[in-house]
Each structure stands twice: as structure tokens, then as C-alpha cells.
PDB file of C-alpha atoms in Angstrom:
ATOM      1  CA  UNK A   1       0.000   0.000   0.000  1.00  0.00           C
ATOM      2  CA  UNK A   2       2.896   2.325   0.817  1.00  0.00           C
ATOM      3  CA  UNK A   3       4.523   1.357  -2.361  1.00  0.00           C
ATOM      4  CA  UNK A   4       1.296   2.235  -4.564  1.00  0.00           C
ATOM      5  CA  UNK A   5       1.394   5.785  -2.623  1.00  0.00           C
ATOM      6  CA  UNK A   6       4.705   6.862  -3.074  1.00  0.00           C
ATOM      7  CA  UNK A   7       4.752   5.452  -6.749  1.00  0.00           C
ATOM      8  CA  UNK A   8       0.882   7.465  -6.811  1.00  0.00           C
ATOM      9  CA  UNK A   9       2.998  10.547  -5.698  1.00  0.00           C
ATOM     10  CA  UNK A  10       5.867   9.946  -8.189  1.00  0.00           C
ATOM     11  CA  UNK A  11       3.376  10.014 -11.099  1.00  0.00           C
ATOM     12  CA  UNK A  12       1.745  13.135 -10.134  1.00  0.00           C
ATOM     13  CA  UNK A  13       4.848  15.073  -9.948  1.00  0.00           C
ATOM     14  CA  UNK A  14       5.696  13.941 -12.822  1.00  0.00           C
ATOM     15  CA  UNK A  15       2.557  14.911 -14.387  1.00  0.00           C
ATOM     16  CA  UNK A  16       2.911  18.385 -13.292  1.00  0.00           C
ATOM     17  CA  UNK A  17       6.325  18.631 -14.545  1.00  0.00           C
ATOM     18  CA  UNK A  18       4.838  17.674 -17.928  1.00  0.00           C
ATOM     19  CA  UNK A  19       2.187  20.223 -17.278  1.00  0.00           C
ATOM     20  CA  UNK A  20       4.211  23.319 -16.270  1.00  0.00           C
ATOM     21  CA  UNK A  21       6.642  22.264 -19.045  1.00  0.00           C
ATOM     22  CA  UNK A  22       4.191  22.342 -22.030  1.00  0.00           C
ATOM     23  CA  UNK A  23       3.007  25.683 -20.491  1.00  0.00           C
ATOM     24  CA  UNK A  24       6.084  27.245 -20.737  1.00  0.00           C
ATOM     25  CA  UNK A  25       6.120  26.066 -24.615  1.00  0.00           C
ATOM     26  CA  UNK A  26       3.034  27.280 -25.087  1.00  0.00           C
ATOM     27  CA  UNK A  27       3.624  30.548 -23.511  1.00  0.00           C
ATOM     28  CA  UNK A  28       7.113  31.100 -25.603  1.00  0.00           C
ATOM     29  CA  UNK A  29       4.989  30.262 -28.626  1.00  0.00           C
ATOM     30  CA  UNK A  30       2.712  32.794 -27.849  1.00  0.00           C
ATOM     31  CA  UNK A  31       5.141  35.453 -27.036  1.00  0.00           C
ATOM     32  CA  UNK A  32       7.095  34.598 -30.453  1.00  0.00           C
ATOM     33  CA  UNK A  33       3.582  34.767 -32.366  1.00  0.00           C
ATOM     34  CA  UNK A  34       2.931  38.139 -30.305  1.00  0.00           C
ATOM     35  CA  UNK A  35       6.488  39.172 -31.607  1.00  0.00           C
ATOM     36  CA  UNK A  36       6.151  38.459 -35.290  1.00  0.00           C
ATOM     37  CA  UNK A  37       2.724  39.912 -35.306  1.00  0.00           C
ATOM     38  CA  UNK A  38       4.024  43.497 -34.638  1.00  0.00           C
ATOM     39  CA  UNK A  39       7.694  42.370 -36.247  1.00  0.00           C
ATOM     40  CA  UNK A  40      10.819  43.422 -34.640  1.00  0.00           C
ATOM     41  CA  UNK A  41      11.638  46.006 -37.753  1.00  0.00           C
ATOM     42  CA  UNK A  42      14.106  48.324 -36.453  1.00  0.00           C
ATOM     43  CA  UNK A  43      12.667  51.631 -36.668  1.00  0.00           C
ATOM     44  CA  UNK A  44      14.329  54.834 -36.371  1.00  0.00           C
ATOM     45  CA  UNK A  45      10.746  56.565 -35.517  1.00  0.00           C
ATOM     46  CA  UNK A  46       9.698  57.094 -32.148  1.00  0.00           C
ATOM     47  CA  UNK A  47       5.740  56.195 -33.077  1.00  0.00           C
ATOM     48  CA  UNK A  48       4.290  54.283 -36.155  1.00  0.00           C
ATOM     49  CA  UNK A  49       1.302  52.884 -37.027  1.00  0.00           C
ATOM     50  CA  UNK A  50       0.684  50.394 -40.184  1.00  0.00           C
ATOM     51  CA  UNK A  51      -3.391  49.675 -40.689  1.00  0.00           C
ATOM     52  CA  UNK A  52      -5.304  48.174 -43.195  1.00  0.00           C
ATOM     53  CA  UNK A  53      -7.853  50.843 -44.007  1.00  0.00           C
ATOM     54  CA  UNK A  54     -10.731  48.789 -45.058  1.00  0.00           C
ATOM     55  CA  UNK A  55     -10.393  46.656 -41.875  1.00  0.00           C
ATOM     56  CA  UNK A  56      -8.447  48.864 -39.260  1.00  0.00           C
ATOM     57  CA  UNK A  57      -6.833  45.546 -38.423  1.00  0.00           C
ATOM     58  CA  UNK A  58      -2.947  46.717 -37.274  1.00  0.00           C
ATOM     59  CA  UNK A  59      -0.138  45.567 -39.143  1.00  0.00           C
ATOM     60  CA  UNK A  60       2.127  47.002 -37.057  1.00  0.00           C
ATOM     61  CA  UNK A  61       2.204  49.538 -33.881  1.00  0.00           C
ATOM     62  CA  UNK A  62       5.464  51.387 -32.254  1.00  0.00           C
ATOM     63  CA  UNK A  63       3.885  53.511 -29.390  1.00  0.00           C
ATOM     64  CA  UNK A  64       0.775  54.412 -31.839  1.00  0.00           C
ATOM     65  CA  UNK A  65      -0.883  55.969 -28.942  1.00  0.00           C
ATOM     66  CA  UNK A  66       1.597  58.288 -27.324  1.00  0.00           C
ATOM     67  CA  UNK A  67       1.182  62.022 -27.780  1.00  0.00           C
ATOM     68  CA  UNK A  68       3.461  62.993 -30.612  1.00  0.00           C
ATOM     69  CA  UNK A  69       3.853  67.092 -32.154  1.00  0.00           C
ATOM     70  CA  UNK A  70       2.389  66.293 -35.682  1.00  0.00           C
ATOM     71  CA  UNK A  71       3.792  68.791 -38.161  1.00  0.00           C
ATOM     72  CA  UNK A  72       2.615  69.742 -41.299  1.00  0.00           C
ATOM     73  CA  UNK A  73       0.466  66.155 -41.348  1.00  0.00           C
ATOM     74  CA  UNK A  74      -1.843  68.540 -39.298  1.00  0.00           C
ATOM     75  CA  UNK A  75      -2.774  70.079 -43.129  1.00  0.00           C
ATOM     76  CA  UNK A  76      -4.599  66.494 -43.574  1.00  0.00           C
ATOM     77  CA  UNK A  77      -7.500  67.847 -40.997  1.00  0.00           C
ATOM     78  CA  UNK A  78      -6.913  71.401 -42.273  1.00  0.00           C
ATOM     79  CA  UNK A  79      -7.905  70.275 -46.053  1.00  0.00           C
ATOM     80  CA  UNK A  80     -10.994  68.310 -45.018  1.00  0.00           C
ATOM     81  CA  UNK A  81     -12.516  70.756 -42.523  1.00  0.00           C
ATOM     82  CA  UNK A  82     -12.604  73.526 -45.203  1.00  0.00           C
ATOM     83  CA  UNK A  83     -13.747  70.773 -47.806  1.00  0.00           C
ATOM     84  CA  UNK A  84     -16.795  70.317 -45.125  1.00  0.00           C
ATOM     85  CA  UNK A  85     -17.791  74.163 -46.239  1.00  0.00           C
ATOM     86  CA  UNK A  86     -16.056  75.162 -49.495  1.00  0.00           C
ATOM     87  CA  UNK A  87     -16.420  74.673 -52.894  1.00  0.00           C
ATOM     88  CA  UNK A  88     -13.826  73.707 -55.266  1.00  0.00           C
ATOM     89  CA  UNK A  89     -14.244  76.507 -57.607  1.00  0.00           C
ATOM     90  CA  UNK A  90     -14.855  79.301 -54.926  1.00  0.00           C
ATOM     91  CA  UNK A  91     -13.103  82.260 -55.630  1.00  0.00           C
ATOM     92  CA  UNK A  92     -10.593  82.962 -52.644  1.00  0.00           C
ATOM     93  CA  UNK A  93      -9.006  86.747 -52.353  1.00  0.00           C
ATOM     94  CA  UNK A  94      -5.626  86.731 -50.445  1.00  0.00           C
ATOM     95  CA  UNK A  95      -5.666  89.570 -48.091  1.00  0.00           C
ATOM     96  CA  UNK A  96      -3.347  90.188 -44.857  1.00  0.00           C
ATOM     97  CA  UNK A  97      -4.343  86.912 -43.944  1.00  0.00           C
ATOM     98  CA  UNK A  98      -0.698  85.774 -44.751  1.00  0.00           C
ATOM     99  CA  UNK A  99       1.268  87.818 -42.548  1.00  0.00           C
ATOM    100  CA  UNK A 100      -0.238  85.450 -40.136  1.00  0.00           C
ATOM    101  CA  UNK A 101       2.133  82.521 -41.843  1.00  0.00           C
ATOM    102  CA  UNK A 102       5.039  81.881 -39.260  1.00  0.00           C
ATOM    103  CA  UNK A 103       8.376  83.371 -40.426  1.00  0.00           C
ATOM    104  CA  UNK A 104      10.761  80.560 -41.906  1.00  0.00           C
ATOM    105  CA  UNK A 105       8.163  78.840 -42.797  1.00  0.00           C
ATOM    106  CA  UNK A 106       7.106  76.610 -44.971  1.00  0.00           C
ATOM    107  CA  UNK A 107       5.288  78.178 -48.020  1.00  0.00           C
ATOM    108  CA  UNK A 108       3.510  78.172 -51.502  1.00  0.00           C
ATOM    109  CA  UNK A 109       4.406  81.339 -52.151  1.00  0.00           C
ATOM    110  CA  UNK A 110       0.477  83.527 -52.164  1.00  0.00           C
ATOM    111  CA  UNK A 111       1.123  87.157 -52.694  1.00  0.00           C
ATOM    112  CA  UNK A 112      -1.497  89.700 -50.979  1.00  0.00           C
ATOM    113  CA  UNK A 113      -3.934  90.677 -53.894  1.00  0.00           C
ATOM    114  CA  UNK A 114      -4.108  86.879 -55.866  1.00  0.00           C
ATOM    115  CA  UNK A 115      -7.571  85.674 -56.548  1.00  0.00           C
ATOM    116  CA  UNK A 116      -7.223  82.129 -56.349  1.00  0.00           C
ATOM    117  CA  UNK A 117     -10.225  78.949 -56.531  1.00  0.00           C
ATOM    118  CA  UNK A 118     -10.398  76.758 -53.328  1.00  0.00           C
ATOM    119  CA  UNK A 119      -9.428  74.057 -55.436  1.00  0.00           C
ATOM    120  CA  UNK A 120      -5.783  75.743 -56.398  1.00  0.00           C
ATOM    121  CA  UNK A 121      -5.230  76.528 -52.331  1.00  0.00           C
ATOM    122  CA  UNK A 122      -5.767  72.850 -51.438  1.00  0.00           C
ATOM    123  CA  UNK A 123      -2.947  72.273 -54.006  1.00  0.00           C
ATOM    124  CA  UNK A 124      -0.909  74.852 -52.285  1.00  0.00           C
ATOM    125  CA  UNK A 125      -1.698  73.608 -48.742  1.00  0.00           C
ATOM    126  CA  UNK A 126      -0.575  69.918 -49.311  1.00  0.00           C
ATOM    127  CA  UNK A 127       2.456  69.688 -52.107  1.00  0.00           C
ATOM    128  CA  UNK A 128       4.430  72.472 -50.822  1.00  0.00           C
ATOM    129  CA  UNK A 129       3.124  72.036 -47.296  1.00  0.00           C
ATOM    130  CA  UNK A 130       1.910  75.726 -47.721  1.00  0.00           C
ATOM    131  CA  UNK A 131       1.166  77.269 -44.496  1.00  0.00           C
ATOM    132  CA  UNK A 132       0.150  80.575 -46.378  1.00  0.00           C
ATOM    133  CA  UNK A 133      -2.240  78.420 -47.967  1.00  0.00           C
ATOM    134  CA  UNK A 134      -3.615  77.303 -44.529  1.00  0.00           C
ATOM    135  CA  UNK A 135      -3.833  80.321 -42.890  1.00  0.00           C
ATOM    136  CA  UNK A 136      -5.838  81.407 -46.484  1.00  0.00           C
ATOM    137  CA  UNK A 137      -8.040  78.682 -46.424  1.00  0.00           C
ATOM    138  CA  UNK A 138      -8.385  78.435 -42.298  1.00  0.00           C
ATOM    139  CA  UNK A 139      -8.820  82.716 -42.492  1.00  0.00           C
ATOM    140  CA  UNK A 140     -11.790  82.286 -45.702  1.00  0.00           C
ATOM    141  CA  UNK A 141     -13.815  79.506 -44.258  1.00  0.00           C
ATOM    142  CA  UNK A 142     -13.668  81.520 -40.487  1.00  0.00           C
ATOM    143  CA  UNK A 143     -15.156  84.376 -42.743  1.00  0.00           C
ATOM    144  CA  UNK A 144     -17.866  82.741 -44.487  1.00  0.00           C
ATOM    145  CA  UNK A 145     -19.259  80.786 -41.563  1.00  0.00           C
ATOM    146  CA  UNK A 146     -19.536  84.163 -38.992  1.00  0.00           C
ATOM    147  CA  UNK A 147     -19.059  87.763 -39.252  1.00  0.00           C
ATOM    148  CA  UNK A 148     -16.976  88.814 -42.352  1.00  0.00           C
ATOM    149  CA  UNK A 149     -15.986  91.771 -40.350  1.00  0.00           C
ATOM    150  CA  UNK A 150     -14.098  89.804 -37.309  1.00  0.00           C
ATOM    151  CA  UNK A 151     -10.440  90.241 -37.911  1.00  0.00           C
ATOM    152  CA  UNK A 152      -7.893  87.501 -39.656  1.00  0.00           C
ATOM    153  CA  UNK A 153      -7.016  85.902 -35.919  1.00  0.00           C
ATOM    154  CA  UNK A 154     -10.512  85.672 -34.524  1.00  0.00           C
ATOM    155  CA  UNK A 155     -11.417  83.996 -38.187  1.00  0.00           C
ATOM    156  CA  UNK A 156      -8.801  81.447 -37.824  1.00  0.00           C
ATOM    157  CA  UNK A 157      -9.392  80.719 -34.437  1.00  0.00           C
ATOM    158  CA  UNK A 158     -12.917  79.693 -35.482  1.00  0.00           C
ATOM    159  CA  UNK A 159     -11.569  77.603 -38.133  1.00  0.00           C
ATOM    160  CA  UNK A 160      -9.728  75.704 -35.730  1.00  0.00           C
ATOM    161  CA  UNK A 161     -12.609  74.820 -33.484  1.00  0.00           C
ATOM    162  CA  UNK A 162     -14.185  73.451 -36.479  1.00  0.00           C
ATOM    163  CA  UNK A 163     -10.587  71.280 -37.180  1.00  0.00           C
ATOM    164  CA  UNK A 164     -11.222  70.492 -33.101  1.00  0.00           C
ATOM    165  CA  UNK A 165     -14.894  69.215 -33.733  1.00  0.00           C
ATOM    166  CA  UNK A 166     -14.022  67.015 -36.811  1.00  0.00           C
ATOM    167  CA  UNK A 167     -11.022  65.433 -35.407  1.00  0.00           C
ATOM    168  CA  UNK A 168     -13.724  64.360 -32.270  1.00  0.00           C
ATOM    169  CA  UNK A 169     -16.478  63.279 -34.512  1.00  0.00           C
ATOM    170  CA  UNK A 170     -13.764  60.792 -36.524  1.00  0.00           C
ATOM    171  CA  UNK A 171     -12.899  59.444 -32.972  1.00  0.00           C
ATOM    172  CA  UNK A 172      -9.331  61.330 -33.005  1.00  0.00           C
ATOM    173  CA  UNK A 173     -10.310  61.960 -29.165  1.00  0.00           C
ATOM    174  CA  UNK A 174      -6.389  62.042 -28.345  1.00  0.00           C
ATOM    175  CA  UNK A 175      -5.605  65.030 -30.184  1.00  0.00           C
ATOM    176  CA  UNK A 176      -5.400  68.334 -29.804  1.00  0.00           C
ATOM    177  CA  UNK A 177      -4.793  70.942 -32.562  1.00  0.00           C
ATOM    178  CA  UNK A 178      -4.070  74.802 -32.020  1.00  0.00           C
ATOM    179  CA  UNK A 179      -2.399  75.683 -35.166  1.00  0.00           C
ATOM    180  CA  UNK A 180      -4.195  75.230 -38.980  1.00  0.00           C
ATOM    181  CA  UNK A 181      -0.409  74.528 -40.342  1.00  0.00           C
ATOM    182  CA  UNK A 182       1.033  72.381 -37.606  1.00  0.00           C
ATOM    183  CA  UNK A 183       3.757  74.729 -37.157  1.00  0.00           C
ATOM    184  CA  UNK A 184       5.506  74.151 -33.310  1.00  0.00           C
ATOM    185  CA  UNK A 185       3.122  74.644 -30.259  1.00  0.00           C
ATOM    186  CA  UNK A 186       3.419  73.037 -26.879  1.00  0.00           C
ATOM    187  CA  UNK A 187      -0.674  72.459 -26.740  1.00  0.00           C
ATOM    188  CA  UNK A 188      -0.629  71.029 -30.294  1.00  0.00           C
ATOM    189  CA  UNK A 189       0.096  67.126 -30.707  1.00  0.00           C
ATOM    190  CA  UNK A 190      -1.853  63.981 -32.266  1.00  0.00           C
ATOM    191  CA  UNK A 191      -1.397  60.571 -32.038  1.00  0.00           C
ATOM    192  CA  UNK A 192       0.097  57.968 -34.855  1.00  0.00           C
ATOM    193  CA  UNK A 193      -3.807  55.979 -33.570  1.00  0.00           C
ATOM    194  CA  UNK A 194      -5.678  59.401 -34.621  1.00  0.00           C
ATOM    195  CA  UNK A 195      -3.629  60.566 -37.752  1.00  0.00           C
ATOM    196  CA  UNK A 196      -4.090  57.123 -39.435  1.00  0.00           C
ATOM    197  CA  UNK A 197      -8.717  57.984 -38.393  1.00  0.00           C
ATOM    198  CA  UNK A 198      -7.885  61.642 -40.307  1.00  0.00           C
ATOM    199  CA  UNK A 199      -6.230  60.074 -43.067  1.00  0.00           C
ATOM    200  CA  UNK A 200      -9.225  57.088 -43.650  1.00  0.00           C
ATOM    201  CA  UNK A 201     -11.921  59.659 -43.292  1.00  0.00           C
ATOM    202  CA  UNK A 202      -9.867  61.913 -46.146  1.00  0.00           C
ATOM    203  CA  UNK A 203      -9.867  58.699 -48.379  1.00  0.00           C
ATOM    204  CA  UNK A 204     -13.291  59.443 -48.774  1.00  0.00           C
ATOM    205  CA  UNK A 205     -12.621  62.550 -50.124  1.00  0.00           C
ATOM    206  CA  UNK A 206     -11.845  61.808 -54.222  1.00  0.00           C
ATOM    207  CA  UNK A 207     -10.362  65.212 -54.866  1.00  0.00           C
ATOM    208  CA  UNK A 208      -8.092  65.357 -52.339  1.00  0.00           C
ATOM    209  CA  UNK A 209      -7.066  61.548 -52.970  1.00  0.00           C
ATOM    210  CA  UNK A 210      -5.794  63.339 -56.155  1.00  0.00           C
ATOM    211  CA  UNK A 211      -4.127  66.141 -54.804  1.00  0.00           C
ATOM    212  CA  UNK A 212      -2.312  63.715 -52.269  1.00  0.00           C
ATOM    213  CA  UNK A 213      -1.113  61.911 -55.486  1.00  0.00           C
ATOM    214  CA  UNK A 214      -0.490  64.620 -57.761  1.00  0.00           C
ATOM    215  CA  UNK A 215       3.725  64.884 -58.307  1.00  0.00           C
ATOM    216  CA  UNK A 216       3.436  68.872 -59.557  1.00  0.00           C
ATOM    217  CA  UNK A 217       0.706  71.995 -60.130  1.00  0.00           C
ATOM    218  CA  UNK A 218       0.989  74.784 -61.742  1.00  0.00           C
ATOM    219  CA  UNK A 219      -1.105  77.998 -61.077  1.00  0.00           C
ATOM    220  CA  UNK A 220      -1.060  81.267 -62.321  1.00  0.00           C
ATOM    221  CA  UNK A 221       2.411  83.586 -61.805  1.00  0.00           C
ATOM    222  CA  UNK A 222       3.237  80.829 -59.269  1.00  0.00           C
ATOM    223  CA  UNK A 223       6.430  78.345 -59.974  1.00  0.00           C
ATOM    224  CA  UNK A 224       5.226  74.473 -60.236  1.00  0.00           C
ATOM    225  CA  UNK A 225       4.342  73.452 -57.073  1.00  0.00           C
ATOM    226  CA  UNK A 226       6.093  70.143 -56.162  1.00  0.00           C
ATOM    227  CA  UNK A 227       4.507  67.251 -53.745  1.00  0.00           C
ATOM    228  CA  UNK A 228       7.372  67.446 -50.795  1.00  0.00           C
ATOM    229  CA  UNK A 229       6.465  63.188 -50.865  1.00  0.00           C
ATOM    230  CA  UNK A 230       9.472  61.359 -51.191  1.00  0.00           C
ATOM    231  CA  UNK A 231       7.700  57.924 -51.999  1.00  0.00           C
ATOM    232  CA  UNK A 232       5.918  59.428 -54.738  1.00  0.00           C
ATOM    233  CA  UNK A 233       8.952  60.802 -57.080  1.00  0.00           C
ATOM    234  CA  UNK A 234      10.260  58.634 -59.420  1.00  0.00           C
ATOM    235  CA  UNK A 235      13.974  60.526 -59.167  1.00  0.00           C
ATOM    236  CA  UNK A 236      14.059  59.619 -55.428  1.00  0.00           C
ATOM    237  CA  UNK A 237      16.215  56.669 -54.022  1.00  0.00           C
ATOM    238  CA  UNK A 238      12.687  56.552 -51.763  1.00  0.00           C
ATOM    239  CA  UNK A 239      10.181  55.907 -54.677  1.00  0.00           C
ATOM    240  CA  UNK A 240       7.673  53.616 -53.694  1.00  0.00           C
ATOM    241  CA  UNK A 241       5.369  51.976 -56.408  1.00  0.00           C
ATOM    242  CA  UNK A 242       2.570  50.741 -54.273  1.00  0.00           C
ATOM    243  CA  UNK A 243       2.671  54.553 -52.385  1.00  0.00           C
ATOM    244  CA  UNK A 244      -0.449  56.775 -53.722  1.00  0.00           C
ATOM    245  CA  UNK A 245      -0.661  59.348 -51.319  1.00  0.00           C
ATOM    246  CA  UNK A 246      -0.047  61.706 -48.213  1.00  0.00           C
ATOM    247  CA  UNK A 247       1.227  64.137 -46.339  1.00  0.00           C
ATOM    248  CA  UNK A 248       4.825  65.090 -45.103  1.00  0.00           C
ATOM    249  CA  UNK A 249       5.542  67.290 -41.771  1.00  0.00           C
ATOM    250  CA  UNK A 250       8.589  68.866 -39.686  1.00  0.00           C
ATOM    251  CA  UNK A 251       9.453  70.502 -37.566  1.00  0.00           C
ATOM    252  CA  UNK A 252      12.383  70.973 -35.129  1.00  0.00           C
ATOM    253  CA  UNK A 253      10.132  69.485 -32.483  1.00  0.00           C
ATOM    254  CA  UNK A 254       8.123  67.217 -34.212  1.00  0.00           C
ATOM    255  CA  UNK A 255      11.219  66.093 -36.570  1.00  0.00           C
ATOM    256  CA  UNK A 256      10.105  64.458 -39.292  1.00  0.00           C
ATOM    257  CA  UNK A 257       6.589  63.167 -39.858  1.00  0.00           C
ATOM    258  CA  UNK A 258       5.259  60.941 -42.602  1.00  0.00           C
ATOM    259  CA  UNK A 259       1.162  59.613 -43.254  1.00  0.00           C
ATOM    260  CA  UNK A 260       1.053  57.780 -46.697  1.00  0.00           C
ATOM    261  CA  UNK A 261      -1.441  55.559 -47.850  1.00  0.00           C
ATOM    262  CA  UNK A 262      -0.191  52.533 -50.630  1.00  0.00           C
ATOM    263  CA  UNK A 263      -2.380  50.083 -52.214  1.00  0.00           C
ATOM    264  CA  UNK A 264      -1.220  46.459 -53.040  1.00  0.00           C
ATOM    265  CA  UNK A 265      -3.276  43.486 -54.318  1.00  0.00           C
ATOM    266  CA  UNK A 266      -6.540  45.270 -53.969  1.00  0.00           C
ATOM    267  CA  UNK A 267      -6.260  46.524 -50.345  1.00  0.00           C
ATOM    268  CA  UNK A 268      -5.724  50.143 -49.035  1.00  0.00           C
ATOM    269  CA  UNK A 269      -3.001  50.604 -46.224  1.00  0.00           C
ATOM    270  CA  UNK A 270      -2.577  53.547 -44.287  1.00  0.00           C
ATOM    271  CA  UNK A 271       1.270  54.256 -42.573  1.00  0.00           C
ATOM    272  CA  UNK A 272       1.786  56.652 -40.118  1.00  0.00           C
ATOM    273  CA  UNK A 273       5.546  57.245 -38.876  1.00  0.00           C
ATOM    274  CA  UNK A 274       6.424  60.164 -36.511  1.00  0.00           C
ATOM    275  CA  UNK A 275       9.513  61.804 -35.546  1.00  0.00           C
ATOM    276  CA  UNK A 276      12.593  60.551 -37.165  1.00  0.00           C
ATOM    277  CA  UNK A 277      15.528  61.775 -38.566  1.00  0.00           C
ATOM    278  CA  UNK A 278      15.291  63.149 -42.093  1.00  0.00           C
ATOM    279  CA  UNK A 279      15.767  60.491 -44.528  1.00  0.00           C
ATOM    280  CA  UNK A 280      15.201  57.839 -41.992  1.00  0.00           C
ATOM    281  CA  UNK A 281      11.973  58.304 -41.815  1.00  0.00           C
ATOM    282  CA  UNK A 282      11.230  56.940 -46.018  1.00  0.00           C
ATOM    283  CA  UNK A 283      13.840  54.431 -44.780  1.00  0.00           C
ATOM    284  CA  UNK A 284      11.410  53.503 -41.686  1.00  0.00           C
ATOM    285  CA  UNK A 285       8.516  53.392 -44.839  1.00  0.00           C
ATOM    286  CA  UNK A 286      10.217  51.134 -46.798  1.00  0.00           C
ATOM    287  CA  UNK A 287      11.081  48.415 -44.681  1.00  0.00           C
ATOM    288  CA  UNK A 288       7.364  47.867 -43.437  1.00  0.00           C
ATOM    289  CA  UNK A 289       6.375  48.525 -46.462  1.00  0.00           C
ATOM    290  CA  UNK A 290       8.299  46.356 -48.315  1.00  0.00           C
ATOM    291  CA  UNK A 291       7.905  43.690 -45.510  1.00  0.00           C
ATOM    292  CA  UNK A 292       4.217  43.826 -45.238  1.00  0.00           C
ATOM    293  CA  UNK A 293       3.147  44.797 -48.618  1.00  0.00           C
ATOM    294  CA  UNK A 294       5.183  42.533 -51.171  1.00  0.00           C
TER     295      UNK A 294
END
């Protein structure tokens, strides 16, 4: 009887070896599986995001969440909040407007007396990243919607409620946005989570789908204005075939900022990759691009 106990006892440990032994398989499994799912690529951005737009399933997440300074990827909400109350062919009068444009700026170049459509501004305000153009556009819609008479600042103040209350109704509830061109403000940041929401609602948008994909326009007096979009130039080491849009941003803060959308086999992607060194940053595109997309 003693025997059949201890031998009993025997078995059960052993058993529960066995037991706590597959579970620690199992649970390396699972933490490799976890590991390839949101790969080890070595990226030089601090926060990235890779999404299939049709599905929002996540391809890939670096710190998609945290509070980042945006840049000039803030123009994405700025184009589709005056799309909400402009038309295309409105006729747009630049007044004093762009002294408002921060000095060293980035700009398309608007001169105080051009008469130019809506249409030819949201050109402006996305290939050159022109923050004349924003404060144009942000300054015209302010305008239209209230009192013509309240000055330029109270005008584009207005306008960036209205960015405020769009980013809130996409469900871009951990942003904040203070400036129409994304130039550097300590109150004005996003998330890589709530720039990818900005950039699926402005998929929606067919015009500005073309705009985001358009390599040069020409308007008027003005030199050809060139998309700043690495991924999209066919001269650039960075060229990306399956690229087809969006937005670049920097600033010293921010450093650089890239949202692009690519299609391949069918499916829309959106890629969001924030603050990196210059270059790095089409380098950090490429290599989930290339790894997820091919």
C-alpha cells in the first residue's frame, strides 16, 4: 500500500512537470507569435502605425498611442474641414491673412492681392506644405461661416474649433490641434492611432485623394508646385510603387513626420511614422512597407 502511494505521488509530480513544461512552450509560442505579429523592424521613428484601411486591423504599432507634435500632417484635418464648407471653384481673395504665416516657414508662395479657386489653395496647402495656404483657407472659411468683419485671428481661431470638432467626430479623441499649419506649439500634438482615423476619413474625399497623389501643379504667376512626398517621385532613391498618397511634416520638435497611404493586391493601407531623422523616416517606410506589402 505504501509502495502504490509513493509510486501514486511519483506520477503526479511527474505529471505536473509535464504540465508546467508544455506551459512554458506554449507561452514562448505565444510570445514569439505576439512578436512576429508586430515584427521586430528596427525603426528609427519614435511612433508608427501600419493599418489596413478597409479593416483597421494593425499591421504594425510602435507607441501608436503616445502624444506625438504632428507637423505639417496637421494640413490632412486642415484640407478636409474647409472641404466640409467650401467649394472647389470658390473664388478665394488673399488679403493680410498671410502675414499670419510663421516666419521661416514653410510656403507656396500667395502674394497679398491673388484671386485664387479653393481648389488651387488645397494644391498649395498639401504639395508644398503651404502654411500661407492654410492660414488662407483656415482665415476664408472663419469668414464665411460668422461675421466677415471679425479680424484675420478671430477667423482662424474659429476655423480651428471646427478642425477640433471634426477630429472628435472621426474618434481622433487624443488630439489636440491649435495651429491650422502644424507649425511648433506646446498644446498642439496627435497621435500615430488618430492621424491614421484623419487620413481614412480623407480617403473618402476623391479630390483630395488626387491632390495627395499629384507629383506637380501649376497655377497662375506661381512656380510648379512640387509634392514634398518622397515615396511618390520617381527621381528619389525613396520611390515607392505601391505609395499613392499623403502628407509630409517637420518641424524641429516634431522632426520628421510621414502619413502615406499605398495600395497592393486590392487593399488600401494607411502608414503613419512620426519623428525621425530626415531620410530615416522613407527608410522607416520602406522596410514595413516592403515587408508587409510585397
Amino acid at each position: 500500500m505504501k509502495y502504490s502511494k509513493k509510486h501514486k505521488n511519483k506520477k503526479y509530480r511527474k505529471k505536473r512537470l509535464i504540465n508546467k513544461l508544455i506551459l512554458y512552450i506554449l507561452t514562448i509560442l505565444i510570445v514569439i507569435a505576439f512578436s512576429n505579429f508586430y515584427d521586430k523592424v528596427d525603426l528609427v521613428a519614435k511612433s508608427a502605425l501600419l493599418i489596413d484601411s478597409e479593416t483597421n486591423n494593425i499591421i504594425y504599432s510602435k507607441k501608436s498611442t503616445s502624444r506625438m507634435y504632428p507637423a505639417s500632417t496637421t494640413k490632412i484635418l486642415t484640407a478636409i474641414t474647409a472641404l466640409d464648407y467650401l467649394d472647389l471653384n470658390e473664388i478665394v481673395y488673399v488679403d493680410n491673412e498671410i502675414y499670419l504665416t510663421p516666419l521661416g516657414s514653410s510656403t507656396a508662395g500667395l502674394c497679398k492681392g491673388e484671386r485664387l479657386t479653393v481648389r488651387d489653395l488645397i494644391y498649395g496647402l498639401m504639395l508644398p506644405s503651404g502654411n500661407d495656404a492654410a492660414q488662407v483657407l483656415a482665415v476664408h472659411t472663419g469668414k464665411k461661416l460668422s461675421n466677415k468683419e471679425i479680424s484675420f485671428r478671430v477667423a482662424r481661431d474659429k476655423f480651428i474649433e471646427l478642425m477640433n470638432k471634426k477630429a472628435q467626430e472621426i474618434g481622433a479623441v487624443n488630439s489636440n490641434f491649435t495651429t491650422v499649419d502644424g507649425f511648433h506649439d506646446n498644446n498642439h500634438y496627435s497621435t500615430a492611432k488618430d492621424l491614421a482615423l484623419i487620413t481614412q476619413e480623407s480617403l473618402k474625399n476623391d479630390f483630395l485623394c488626387k491632390v495627395a497623389n499629384t507629383i506637380t501643379y501649376q497655377v497662375g504667376k506661381h512656380n510648379d508646385w512640387i509634392n514634398s512626398n518622397k515615396l511618390l517621385q520617381q527621381n528619389s532613391e525613396w520611390f515607392t510603387k505601391s505609395v499613392t498618397g499623403f502628407k509630409t511634416g517637420f518641424t524641429s520638435h516634431a522632426g520628421y513626420c510621414l502619413v502615406a497611404t499605398a495600395i497592393h493586391n486590392n487593399k488600401s493601407y494607411i502608414l503613419v511614422l512620426l519623428n525621425g531623422p530626415k531620410d530615416d523616416i522613407y527608410a522607416d517606410a520602406q522596410k514595413l512597407l516592403n515587408k508587409h506589402l510585397s
